[in-house]
XYZ file of C-alpha atoms in Angstrom:
377
model
C -18.394 -4.408 5.147
C -19.077 -7.899 3.806
C -18.674 -9.432 0.378
C -20.891 -8.043 -2.371
C -24.029 -10.130 -2.985
C -25.011 -11.337 -6.421
C -21.477 -11.818 -7.755
C -20.420 -15.323 -8.812
C -17.765 -16.894 -6.582
C -15.673 -20.045 -6.677
C -17.155 -22.726 -4.456
C -14.654 -24.436 -2.144
C -14.181 -28.172 -2.618
C -12.741 -28.674 0.827
C -12.054 -26.996 4.111
C -9.669 -24.029 4.245
C -6.086 -24.971 5.064
C -3.913 -22.773 7.301
C -0.149 -22.763 7.624
C 2.094 -20.291 9.391
C 5.714 -19.342 9.906
C 7.219 -17.522 12.879
C 10.144 -15.136 12.471
C 12.286 -13.512 15.149
C 13.445 -9.902 15.040
C 15.656 -9.840 18.105
C 16.548 -6.469 19.530
C 13.877 -4.657 17.510
C 10.553 -3.107 18.439
C 7.441 -4.044 16.391
C 7.249 -0.507 14.945
C 10.672 -0.937 13.303
C 9.489 -4.051 11.426
C 5.988 -2.764 10.728
C 7.285 0.032 8.477
C 8.573 -2.536 5.972
C 6.404 -5.647 6.239
C 3.123 -3.699 6.438
C 4.024 -1.920 3.194
C 2.217 -4.561 1.168
C 2.678 -2.916 -2.239
C 6.448 -2.711 -1.736
C 6.490 -6.257 -0.321
C 4.539 -7.701 -3.264
C 6.769 -6.016 -5.831
C 9.899 -7.310 -4.106
C 8.294 -10.771 -3.953
C 7.979 -10.564 -7.769
C 4.191 -10.766 -7.741
C 2.591 -9.340 -10.911
C 0.585 -6.129 -10.965
C -3.167 -6.474 -11.380
C -6.142 -4.435 -12.504
C -8.701 -3.094 -10.004
C -12.322 -2.285 -10.900
C -14.297 -0.094 -8.489
C -18.052 -0.675 -8.268
C -20.187 1.707 -6.143
C -22.859 0.049 -4.006
C -26.333 1.455 -3.305
C -25.418 2.078 0.351
C -22.595 4.433 -0.627
C -19.764 1.945 -0.089
C -17.523 0.653 -2.875
C -16.728 -2.914 -3.920
C -13.325 -3.695 -5.458
C -12.699 -6.437 -7.987
C -9.274 -7.513 -9.175
C -8.090 -9.459 -12.174
C -4.678 -10.500 -13.352
C -2.423 -13.436 -14.119
C -0.146 -15.595 -12.033
C 1.957 -17.259 -14.694
C -0.443 -18.959 -17.138
C -3.391 -18.850 -14.700
C -6.008 -16.099 -14.995
C -7.381 -14.882 -11.684
C -10.419 -12.781 -10.764
C -11.474 -11.900 -7.242
C -13.175 -9.493 -4.886
C -10.730 -7.486 -2.797
C -12.090 -7.101 0.730
C -10.920 -4.111 2.775
C -7.736 -4.808 4.696
C -8.055 -4.750 8.469
C -5.180 -3.623 10.673
C -3.980 -2.124 13.923
C -0.752 -0.189 13.420
C 2.357 -1.948 14.770
C 0.272 -4.981 15.783
C -1.400 -6.885 12.930
C -3.002 -6.784 9.509
C -5.256 -9.168 7.590
C -6.001 -9.228 3.877
C -8.666 -11.456 2.226
C -9.561 -12.150 -1.381
C -12.659 -14.081 -2.509
C -12.136 -15.564 -5.974
C -14.507 -15.939 -8.888
C -11.846 -17.375 -11.223
C -8.756 -19.442 -10.519
C -7.823 -22.522 -8.481
C -8.681 -20.992 -5.097
C -11.990 -20.050 -3.519
C -10.480 -17.725 -0.931
C -7.117 -16.554 0.345
C -6.304 -14.729 3.603
C -2.907 -13.455 4.705
C -2.547 -12.499 8.377
C 0.592 -10.975 9.904
C 0.894 -10.322 13.629
C 3.693 -8.796 15.701
C 4.301 -9.549 19.370
C 7.153 -8.868 21.768
C 9.083 -10.954 24.250
C 12.329 -10.553 26.168
C 14.406 -10.783 22.960
C 12.420 -8.317 20.827
C 9.756 -8.574 18.170
C 8.201 -11.838 17.035
C 6.277 -12.026 13.761
C 3.760 -14.703 12.818
C 2.696 -14.894 9.156
C -0.371 -17.082 8.547
C -1.883 -18.039 5.193
C -5.343 -19.582 4.994
C -6.667 -20.770 1.634
C -9.509 -22.918 0.298
C -9.287 -24.759 -3.042
C -11.929 -24.470 -5.736
C -10.722 -27.128 -8.191
C -8.297 -30.033 -8.548
C -5.336 -27.741 -9.246
C -6.022 -25.725 -6.117
C -6.484 -28.875 -4.059
C -3.124 -30.230 -5.268
C -1.361 -26.885 -4.661
C -2.561 -26.688 -1.081
C -2.407 -30.340 -0.031
C 1.058 -30.868 -1.523
C 2.315 -27.842 0.393
C 3.810 -26.292 -2.766
C 1.708 -23.127 -2.467
C 2.685 -22.516 1.158
C 6.323 -23.417 0.561
C 6.670 -20.792 -2.171
C 4.878 -18.105 -0.160
C 6.915 -18.709 3.004
C 10.174 -18.794 1.066
C 9.442 -15.276 -0.240
C 8.324 -14.106 3.198
C 11.458 -15.434 4.887
C 13.741 -13.678 2.407
C 11.931 -10.379 2.756
C 11.630 -10.697 6.544
C 15.412 -11.016 6.697
C 15.727 -7.890 4.551
C 13.284 -5.986 6.778
C 15.247 -6.982 9.889
C 18.548 -5.853 8.363
C 16.977 -2.584 7.195
C 15.609 -1.874 10.666
C 19.100 -2.473 12.085
C 20.641 -0.051 9.587
C 22.489 -2.787 7.662
C 20.587 -2.095 4.412
C 19.795 1.115 2.536
C 16.522 -0.269 1.131
C 13.779 -2.278 2.874
C 13.936 -5.166 0.380
C 16.301 -6.579 -2.190
C 14.732 -6.437 -5.636
C 15.642 -7.054 -9.244
C 16.843 -3.923 -11.094
C 14.337 -2.630 -13.651
C 14.761 -3.205 -17.374
C 15.409 0.272 -18.775
C 14.843 1.338 -22.391
C 17.819 1.100 -24.743
C 20.234 3.943 -24.154
C 18.574 5.021 -20.891
C 21.655 4.369 -18.747
C 23.834 6.681 -20.850
C 21.090 9.294 -20.988
C 20.679 9.296 -17.203
C 24.395 9.948 -16.772
C 24.370 12.736 -19.367
C 21.302 14.409 -17.883
C 22.687 14.156 -14.354
C 25.846 15.931 -15.518
C 23.713 18.574 -17.250
C 21.669 19.170 -14.080
C 24.779 19.360 -11.928
C 26.272 21.972 -14.249
C 23.458 24.350 -13.277
C 23.034 26.198 -9.997
C 20.275 23.748 -9.010
C 22.148 20.461 -8.841
C 23.497 20.905 -5.311
C 25.531 17.722 -5.700
C 22.326 15.662 -5.848
C 21.856 14.967 -9.553
C 23.931 11.784 -9.498
C 21.998 10.483 -6.508
C 18.720 11.296 -8.234
C 19.875 9.441 -11.345
C 20.888 6.393 -9.307
C 17.542 6.476 -7.509
C 15.619 6.489 -10.790
C 17.824 3.760 -12.193
C 17.527 1.269 -9.337
C 14.683 2.020 -6.884
C 11.520 -0.072 -6.709
C 8.697 0.831 -9.032
C 6.475 1.846 -6.110
C 9.000 4.621 -5.392
C 8.668 5.950 -8.932
C 4.897 6.415 -8.877
C 5.178 9.661 -6.928
C 8.662 11.055 -6.213
C 8.420 13.696 -3.491
C 11.423 16.028 -3.087
C 10.877 16.548 0.639
C 10.934 12.787 1.187
C 14.144 12.575 -0.858
C 15.649 15.336 1.284
C 14.930 13.340 4.455
C 16.283 10.194 2.832
C 19.505 11.911 1.788
C 19.885 14.168 4.808
C 19.976 17.369 2.751
C 17.995 20.647 2.849
C 14.505 20.396 1.365
C 15.133 23.395 -0.882
C 18.115 21.619 -2.489
C 16.070 18.516 -3.318
C 13.239 20.659 -4.706
C 15.667 22.661 -6.889
C 17.216 19.458 -8.209
C 13.858 17.875 -9.113
C 12.591 21.022 -10.837
C 15.812 21.254 -12.852
C 15.434 17.566 -13.731
C 12.049 18.408 -15.272
C 13.640 21.142 -17.397
C 16.388 18.748 -18.474
C 14.018 15.877 -19.321
C 14.964 13.411 -16.592
C 11.665 13.810 -14.712
C 8.069 14.721 -15.489
C 6.014 16.746 -13.017
C 2.335 16.288 -12.225
C -0.191 17.938 -9.931
C -2.406 15.819 -7.697
C -5.620 16.585 -5.833
C -5.594 14.412 -2.726
C -8.735 12.995 -1.155
C -9.189 14.545 2.325
C -10.129 11.137 3.745
C -7.730 8.538 2.309
C -5.130 11.141 1.154
C -4.631 9.330 -2.140
C -4.412 11.267 -5.409
C -7.734 10.991 -7.232
C -7.074 13.466 -10.026
C -3.775 13.974 -11.802
C -2.910 16.849 -14.141
C 0.270 17.773 -15.976
C -0.207 21.486 -15.318
C -1.981 23.801 -12.903
C -4.121 25.130 -15.743
C -5.504 21.593 -16.198
C -6.311 21.044 -12.547
C -10.084 20.998 -11.910
C -11.702 22.796 -8.995
C -12.730 19.511 -7.408
C -12.554 15.736 -7.709
C -14.332 12.510 -6.782
C -12.775 9.731 -4.707
C -14.176 6.374 -5.739
C -12.570 4.669 -2.751
C -14.327 6.907 -0.219
C -17.216 7.660 -2.611
C -17.144 11.396 -1.869
C -16.816 14.612 -3.868
C -14.405 17.233 -2.569
C -13.070 20.654 -3.526
C -9.583 21.674 -4.522
C -7.682 23.484 -1.769
C -4.108 24.519 -2.534
C -3.332 24.864 1.168
C -4.523 21.354 2.054
C -4.863 18.859 -0.781
C -2.859 19.891 -3.869
C 0.669 18.570 -4.279
C 3.330 18.449 -6.973
C 5.041 15.091 -7.485
C 7.504 13.764 -10.040
C 7.951 10.648 -12.145
C 10.733 9.474 -14.447
C 10.391 10.532 -18.058
C 8.991 7.514 -19.977
C 12.062 7.601 -22.236
C 14.168 7.024 -19.113
C 12.062 4.485 -17.220
C 8.600 3.335 -18.197
C 6.196 2.332 -15.439
C 3.697 -0.502 -15.653
C -0.047 -0.376 -15.200
C -2.118 -1.761 -12.361
C -1.578 -2.291 -8.653
C 0.809 -4.370 -6.600
C -1.608 -3.968 -3.693
C -4.562 -1.587 -3.597
C -5.010 -1.582 0.148
C -2.536 -1.968 2.956
C -1.572 -0.243 6.195
C 1.334 1.730 4.729
C -0.666 2.809 1.677
C -2.515 5.125 4.075
C -0.137 5.397 7.060
C -2.213 8.161 8.660
C -4.955 5.567 9.295
C -3.842 3.839 12.487
C -6.657 1.332 12.795
C -9.235 -0.133 10.436
C -11.573 -2.958 11.420
C -14.516 -4.313 9.448
C -17.685 -4.952 11.440
C -20.947 -6.516 10.382
C -24.143 -4.627 11.310
C -25.134 -5.074 14.931
C -21.727 -6.300 16.082
C -19.227 -4.834 18.528
C -15.516 -5.387 19.022
C -12.874 -4.332 21.531
C -9.545 -3.683 19.823
C -6.181 -3.397 21.576
C -3.978 -0.668 20.091
C -0.932 1.404 20.993
C -1.846 4.981 20.095
C -0.133 8.182 21.231
C -2.225 11.018 22.615
C -3.242 13.614 20.042
C -5.859 14.499 17.437
C -7.804 11.686 15.765
C -10.639 11.406 13.283
C -13.189 8.614 13.703
C -15.049 7.711 10.548
C -16.518 4.918 8.475
C -15.097 3.605 5.242
C -18.366 4.590 3.567
C -19.572 8.195 3.196
C -21.067 9.514 6.402
C -20.491 11.618 9.453
C -17.079 11.775 11.063
C -15.924 12.871 14.495
C -12.687 14.738 15.266
C -11.374 14.361 18.804
C -8.295 15.515 20.703
C -7.469 12.484 22.805
C -5.439 13.232 25.965
C -4.472 9.600 26.548
C -5.782 6.951 28.920
C -8.802 4.908 27.852
C -9.742 5.594 24.251
C -13.408 6.659 23.954
C -15.881 4.073 22.696
C -17.937 5.063 19.689
C -21.022 3.754 17.984
C -22.316 4.118 14.446
C -26.086 3.970 14.116
C -28.220 3.463 11.023
C -27.832 7.129 10.095
C -24.029 6.692 10.245
C -23.645 9.143 13.131
C -21.028 8.699 15.821
């Protein structure tokens, strides 16, 4: 998938400039680091990057173009968000093409390798200026210095987390809660614990709501909390349901897209849940199926912790961790991709609507596949 034609873009006033930084993760396998540094939404929030708005625009061929807009300090930015490419536990690459702002393009590439000491990560930024401000930012090195300073801090956090020395992947600033929210959290936690459904977890739930990253608040899943806390799933579910009754949490019902597994319709009650939904990302319609694609998730009550609007990162490997490999190809091109994949069931498909192929791969050489003009594999 290439950039959308017909949209205005910033013209570069010089060649792209690339800079990189190499970081060691001795004693660790790439997979241990990938879980944190490939979670680009979590990374961007911890790096204190602002959220941004995303506009989806369907194309005639059934694919979807994504346009972002936001602010970086006083500077307004607008860009096209190209699909992120990645191979799980190996590398990812993210490119933006700007129509407003001091840059014409920006690409971030992160690659993991191994040597005798462990994992080695190389973070490369390539950018082209579009005006005098962009030229000064890049040629002075200020842009790269700021980006690599954030990366180095968060890479250290990811290493410590993988070694078990941290409870969270990244250090982050605590959220600004509404007036009186701290006292209310404590009171509601005590109220929950006084019921038969607290199971000694209400205080931990309150602390989680009070201090966790915003990306964790967008869809609190009790089963994930149970794994995090090492407690029975039923106890975490009881606690979250009681928190809804007490006013600490709100509950919502999601219909997940069968392809990207992202919630594309949200309802506050089962009676408001439609029989189907449309996924703009995959550009497909799909039916509701309580056994496969309906889930209940929780969020903090707005009086306890309000959540912002927009995205920290729309795409990213850990936004859809079930997708192990995504590579963009232009029509008529081929590419051999090295990957470390366990044997098992896989689905081969395009990003656009079209046929898909389910296989049960026994291991060995992964089968080659081809997509023709009719999008058949």
